[in-house]
PDB file of C-alpha atoms and ligand atoms in Angstrom:
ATOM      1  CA  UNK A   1      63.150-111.303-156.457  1.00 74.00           C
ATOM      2  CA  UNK A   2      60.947-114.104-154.540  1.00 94.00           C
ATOM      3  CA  UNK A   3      57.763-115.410-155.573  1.00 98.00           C
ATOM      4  CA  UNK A   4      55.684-114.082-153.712  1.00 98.00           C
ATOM      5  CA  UNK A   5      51.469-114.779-153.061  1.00 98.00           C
ATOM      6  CA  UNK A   6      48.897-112.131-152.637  1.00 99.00           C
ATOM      7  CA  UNK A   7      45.555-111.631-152.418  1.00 99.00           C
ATOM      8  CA  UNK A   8      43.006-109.957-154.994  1.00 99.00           C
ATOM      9  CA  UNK A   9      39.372-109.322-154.670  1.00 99.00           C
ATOM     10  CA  UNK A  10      37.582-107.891-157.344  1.00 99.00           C
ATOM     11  CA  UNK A  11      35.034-105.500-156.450  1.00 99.00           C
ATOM     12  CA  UNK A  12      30.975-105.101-156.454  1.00 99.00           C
ATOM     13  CA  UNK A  13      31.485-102.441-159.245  1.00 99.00           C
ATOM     14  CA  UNK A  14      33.472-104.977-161.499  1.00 99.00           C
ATOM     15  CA  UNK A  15      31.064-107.500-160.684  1.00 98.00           C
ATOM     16  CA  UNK A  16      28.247-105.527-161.697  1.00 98.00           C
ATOM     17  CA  UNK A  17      30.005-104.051-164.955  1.00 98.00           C
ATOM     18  CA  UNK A  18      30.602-107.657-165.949  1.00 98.00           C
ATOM     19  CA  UNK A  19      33.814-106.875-166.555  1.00 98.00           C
ATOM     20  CA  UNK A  20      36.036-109.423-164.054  1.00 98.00           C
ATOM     21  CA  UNK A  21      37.254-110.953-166.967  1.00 98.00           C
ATOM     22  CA  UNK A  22      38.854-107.856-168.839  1.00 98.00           C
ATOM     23  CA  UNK A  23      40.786-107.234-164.873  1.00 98.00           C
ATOM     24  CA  UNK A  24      41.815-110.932-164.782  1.00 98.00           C
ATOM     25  CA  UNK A  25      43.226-110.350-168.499  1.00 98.00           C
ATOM     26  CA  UNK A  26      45.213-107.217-166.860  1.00 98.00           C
ATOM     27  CA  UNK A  27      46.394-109.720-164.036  1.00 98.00           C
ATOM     28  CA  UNK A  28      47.649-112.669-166.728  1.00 98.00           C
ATOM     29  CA  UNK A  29      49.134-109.794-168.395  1.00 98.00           C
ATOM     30  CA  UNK A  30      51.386-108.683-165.932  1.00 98.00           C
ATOM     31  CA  UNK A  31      52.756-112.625-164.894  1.00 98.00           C
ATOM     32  CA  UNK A  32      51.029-113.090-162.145  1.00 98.00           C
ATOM     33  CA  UNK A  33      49.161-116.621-162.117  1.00 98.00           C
ATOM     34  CA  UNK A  34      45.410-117.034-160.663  1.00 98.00           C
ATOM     35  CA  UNK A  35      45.978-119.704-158.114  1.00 98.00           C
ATOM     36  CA  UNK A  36      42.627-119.285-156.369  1.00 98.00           C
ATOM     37  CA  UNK A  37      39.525-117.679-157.391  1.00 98.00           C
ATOM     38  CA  UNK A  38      35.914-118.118-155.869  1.00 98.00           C
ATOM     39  CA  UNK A  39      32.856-115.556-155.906  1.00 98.00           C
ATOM     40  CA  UNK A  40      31.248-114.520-152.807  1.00 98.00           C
ATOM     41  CA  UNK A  41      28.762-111.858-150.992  1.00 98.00           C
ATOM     42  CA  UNK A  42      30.331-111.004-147.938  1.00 98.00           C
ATOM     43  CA  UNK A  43      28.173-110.060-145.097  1.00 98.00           C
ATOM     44  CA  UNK A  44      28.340-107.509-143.261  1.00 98.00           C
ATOM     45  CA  UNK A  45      30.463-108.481-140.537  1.00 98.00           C
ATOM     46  CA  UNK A  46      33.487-109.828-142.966  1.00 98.00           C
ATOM     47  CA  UNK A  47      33.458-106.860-144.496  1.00 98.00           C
ATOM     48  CA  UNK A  48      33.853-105.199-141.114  1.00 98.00           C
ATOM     49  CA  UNK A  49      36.694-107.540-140.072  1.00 98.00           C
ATOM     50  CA  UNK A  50      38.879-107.162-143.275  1.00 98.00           C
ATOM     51  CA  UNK A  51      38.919-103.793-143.538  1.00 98.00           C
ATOM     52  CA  UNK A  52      39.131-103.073-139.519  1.00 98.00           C
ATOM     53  CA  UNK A  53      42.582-101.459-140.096  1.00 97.00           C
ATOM     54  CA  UNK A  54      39.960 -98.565-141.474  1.00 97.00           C
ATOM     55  CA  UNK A  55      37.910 -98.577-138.839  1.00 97.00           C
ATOM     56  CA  UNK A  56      38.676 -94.875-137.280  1.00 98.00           C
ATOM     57  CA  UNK A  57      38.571 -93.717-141.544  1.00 98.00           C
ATOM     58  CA  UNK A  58      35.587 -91.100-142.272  1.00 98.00           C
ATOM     59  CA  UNK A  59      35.129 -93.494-145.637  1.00 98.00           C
ATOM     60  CA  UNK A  60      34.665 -97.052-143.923  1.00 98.00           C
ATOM     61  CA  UNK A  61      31.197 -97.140-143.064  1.00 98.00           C
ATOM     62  CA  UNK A  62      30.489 -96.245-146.590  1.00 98.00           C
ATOM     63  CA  UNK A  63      33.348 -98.846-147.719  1.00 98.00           C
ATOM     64  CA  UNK A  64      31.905-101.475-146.027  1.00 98.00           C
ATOM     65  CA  UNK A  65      28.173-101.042-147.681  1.00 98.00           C
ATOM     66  CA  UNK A  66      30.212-100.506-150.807  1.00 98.00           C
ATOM     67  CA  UNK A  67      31.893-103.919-150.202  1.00 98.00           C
ATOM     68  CA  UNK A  68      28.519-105.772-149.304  1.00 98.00           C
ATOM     69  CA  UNK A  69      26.581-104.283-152.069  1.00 98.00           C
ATOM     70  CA  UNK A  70      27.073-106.780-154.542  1.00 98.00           C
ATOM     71  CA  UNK A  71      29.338-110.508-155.045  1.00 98.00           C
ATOM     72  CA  UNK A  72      33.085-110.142-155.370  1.00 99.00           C
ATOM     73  CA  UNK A  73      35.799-112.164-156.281  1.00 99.00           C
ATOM     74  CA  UNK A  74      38.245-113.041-154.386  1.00 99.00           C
ATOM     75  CA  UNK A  75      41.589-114.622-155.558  1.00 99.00           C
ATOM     76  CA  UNK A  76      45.037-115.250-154.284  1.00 99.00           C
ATOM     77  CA  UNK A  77      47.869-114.452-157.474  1.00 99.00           C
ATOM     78  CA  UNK A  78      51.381-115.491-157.335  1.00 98.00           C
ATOM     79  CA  UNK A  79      54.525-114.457-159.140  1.00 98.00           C
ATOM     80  CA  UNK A  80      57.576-112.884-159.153  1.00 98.00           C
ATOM     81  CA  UNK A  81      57.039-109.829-156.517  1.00 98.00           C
ATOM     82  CA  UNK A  82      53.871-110.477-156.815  1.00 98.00           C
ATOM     83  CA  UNK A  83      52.462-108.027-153.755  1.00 98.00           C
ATOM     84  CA  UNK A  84      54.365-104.881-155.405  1.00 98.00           C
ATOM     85  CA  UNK A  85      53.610-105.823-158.841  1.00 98.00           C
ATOM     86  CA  UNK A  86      49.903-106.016-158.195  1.00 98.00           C
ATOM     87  CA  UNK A  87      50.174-103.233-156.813  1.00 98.00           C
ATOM     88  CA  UNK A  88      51.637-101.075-159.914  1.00 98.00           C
ATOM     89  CA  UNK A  89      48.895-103.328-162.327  1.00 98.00           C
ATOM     90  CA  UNK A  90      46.132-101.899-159.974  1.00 98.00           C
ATOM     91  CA  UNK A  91      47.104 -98.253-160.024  1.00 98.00           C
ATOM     92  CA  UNK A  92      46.743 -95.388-157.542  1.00 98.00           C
ATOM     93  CA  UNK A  93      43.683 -95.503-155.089  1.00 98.00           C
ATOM     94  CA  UNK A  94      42.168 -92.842-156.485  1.00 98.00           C
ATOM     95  CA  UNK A  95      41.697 -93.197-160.104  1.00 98.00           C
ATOM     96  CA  UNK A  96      42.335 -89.470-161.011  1.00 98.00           C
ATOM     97  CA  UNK A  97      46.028 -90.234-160.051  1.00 98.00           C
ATOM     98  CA  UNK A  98      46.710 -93.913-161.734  1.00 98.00           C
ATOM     99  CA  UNK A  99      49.105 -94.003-164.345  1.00 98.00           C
ATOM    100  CA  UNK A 100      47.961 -95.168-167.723  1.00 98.00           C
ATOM    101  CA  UNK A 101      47.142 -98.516-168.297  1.00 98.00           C
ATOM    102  CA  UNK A 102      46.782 -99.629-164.991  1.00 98.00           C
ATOM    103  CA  UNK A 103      43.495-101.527-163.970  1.00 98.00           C
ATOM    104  CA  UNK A 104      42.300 -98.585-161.875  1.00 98.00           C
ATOM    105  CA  UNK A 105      42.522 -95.798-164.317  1.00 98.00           C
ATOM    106  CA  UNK A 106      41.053 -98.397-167.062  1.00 98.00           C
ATOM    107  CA  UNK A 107      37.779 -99.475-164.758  1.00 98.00           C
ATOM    108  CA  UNK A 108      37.503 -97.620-161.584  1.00 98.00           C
ATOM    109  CA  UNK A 109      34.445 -95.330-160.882  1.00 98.00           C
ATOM    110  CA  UNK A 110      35.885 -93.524-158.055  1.00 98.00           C
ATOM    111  CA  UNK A 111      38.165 -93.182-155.621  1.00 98.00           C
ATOM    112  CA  UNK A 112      35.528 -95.906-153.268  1.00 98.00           C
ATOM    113  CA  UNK A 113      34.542 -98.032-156.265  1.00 98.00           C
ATOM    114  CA  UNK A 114      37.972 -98.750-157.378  1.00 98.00           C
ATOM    115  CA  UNK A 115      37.445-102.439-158.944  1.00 99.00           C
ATOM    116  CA  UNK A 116      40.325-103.920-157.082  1.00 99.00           C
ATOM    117  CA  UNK A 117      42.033-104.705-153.928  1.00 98.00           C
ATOM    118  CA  UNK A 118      45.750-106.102-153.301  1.00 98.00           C
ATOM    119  CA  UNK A 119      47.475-106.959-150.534  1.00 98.00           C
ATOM    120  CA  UNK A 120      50.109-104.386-149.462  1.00 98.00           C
ATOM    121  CA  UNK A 121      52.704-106.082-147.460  1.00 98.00           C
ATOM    122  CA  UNK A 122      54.191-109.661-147.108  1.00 98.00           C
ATOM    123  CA  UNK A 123      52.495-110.032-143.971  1.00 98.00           C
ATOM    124  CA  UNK A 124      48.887-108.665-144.796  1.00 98.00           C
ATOM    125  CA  UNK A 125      48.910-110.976-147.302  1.00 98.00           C
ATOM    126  CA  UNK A 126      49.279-113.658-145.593  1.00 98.00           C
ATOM    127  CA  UNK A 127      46.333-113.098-143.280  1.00 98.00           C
ATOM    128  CA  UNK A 128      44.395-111.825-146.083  1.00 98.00           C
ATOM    129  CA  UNK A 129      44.968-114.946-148.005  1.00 98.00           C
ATOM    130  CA  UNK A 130      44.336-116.649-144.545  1.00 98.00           C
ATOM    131  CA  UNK A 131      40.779-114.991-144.206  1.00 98.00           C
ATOM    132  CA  UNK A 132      39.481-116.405-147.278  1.00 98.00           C
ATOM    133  CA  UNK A 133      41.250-119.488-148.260  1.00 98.00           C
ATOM    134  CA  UNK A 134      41.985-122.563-146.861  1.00 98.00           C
ATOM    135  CA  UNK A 135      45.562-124.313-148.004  1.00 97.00           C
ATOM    136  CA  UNK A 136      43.491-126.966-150.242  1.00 98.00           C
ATOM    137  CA  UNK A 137      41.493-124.078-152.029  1.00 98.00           C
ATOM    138  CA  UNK A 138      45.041-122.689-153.177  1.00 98.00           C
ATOM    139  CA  UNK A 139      46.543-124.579-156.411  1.00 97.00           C
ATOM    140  CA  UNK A 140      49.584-123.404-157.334  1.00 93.00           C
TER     141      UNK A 140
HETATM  142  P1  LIG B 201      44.133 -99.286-151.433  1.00 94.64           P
HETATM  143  O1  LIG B 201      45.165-100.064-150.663  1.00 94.64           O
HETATM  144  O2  LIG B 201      44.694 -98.602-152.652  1.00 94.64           O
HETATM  145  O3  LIG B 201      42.899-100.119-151.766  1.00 94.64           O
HETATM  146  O4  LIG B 201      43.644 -98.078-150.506  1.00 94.64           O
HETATM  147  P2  LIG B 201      43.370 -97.957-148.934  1.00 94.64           P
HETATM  148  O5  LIG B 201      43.870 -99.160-148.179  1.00 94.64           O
HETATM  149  O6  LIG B 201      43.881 -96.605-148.514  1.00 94.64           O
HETATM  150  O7  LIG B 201      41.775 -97.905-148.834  1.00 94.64           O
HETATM  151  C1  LIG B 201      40.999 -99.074-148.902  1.00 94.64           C
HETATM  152  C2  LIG B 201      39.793 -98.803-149.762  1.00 94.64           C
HETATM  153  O8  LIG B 201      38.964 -97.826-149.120  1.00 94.64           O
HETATM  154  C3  LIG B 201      40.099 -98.192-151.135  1.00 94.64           C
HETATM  155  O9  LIG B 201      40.488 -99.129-152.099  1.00 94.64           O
HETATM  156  C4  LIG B 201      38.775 -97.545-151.469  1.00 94.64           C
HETATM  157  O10 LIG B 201      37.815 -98.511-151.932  1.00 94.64           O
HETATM  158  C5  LIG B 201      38.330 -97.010-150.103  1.00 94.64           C
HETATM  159  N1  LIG B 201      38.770 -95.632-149.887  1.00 94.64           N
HETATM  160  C6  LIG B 201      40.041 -95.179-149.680  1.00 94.64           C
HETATM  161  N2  LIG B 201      40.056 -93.846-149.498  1.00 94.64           N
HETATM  162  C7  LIG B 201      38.763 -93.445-149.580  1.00 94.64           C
HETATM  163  C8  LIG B 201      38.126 -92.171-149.474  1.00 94.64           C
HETATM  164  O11 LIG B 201      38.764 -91.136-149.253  1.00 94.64           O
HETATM  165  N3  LIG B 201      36.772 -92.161-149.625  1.00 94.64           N
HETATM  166  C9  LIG B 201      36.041 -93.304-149.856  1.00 94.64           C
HETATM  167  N4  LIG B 201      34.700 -93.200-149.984  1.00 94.64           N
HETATM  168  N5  LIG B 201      36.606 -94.507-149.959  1.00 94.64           N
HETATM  169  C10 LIG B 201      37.949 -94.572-149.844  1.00 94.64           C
END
């Protein structure tokens, strides 16, 4: 296994719940370090532009006022297979389906507001990480 970076944005519903704190507990928890973290509002546009892979989805108009409805977080973690394992610690999209323990069956609302994002391949990743953070914002 590689160590691997990916990126992490904590959600307007987390945000709001005041509960960033418990997920970034979840995220130590599961070996993957906090290398960058910085709070935001993103406009409508960047909201628009990171989740244009959705564009054509019947959800991302809504997702995108979701997104912009309150600050997030955004962070890049790193760690052993650190994309897949973030994965597993965030549980199923829909919260109805994540396994126990995971961060989305813990703190997601619903299948929209699901507290968390992750990166899902090696390569979104990097452009993710790219869209938010510049190389001397990253301290690994
Ligand atoms: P993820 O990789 O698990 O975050 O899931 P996707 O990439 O498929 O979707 C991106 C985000 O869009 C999800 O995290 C949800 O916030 C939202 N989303 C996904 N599916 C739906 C849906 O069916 N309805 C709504 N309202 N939002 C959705």
């Amino acid at each position: 296994m590689a160590t691997e970076r990916t990126l992490s944005i904590l959600k307007p519903d987390a945000t709001r719940r005041n509960i960033t704190g418990k997920i970034n507990d979840k995220i130590e928890s599961a070996s993957l370090r906090i290398i960058a973290q910085k709070r935001l509002w993103l406009t409508r546009s960047q909201a628009e532009t990171f989740y244009s892979v959705h564009s054509s989805h019947s959800f991302f108009n809504d997702l995108c006022t979701f997104m912009t409805s309150g600050p997030v977080v955004v962070q890049v973690l790193e760690g052993e297979n650190a994309i897949a394992n973030y994965r597993a610690v965030m549980g199923a999209t829909n919260p109805a389906n994540a396994n126990p323990g995971t961060i989305r069956k813990e703190f997601a609302e619903s299948i929209e507001a699901n507290s968390v994002h992750g990166s899902d391949s090696a390569e979104t990743a990097s452009n993710e990480i790219k869209f938010f953070f510049s190389d001397l914002e990253i301290v690994g």
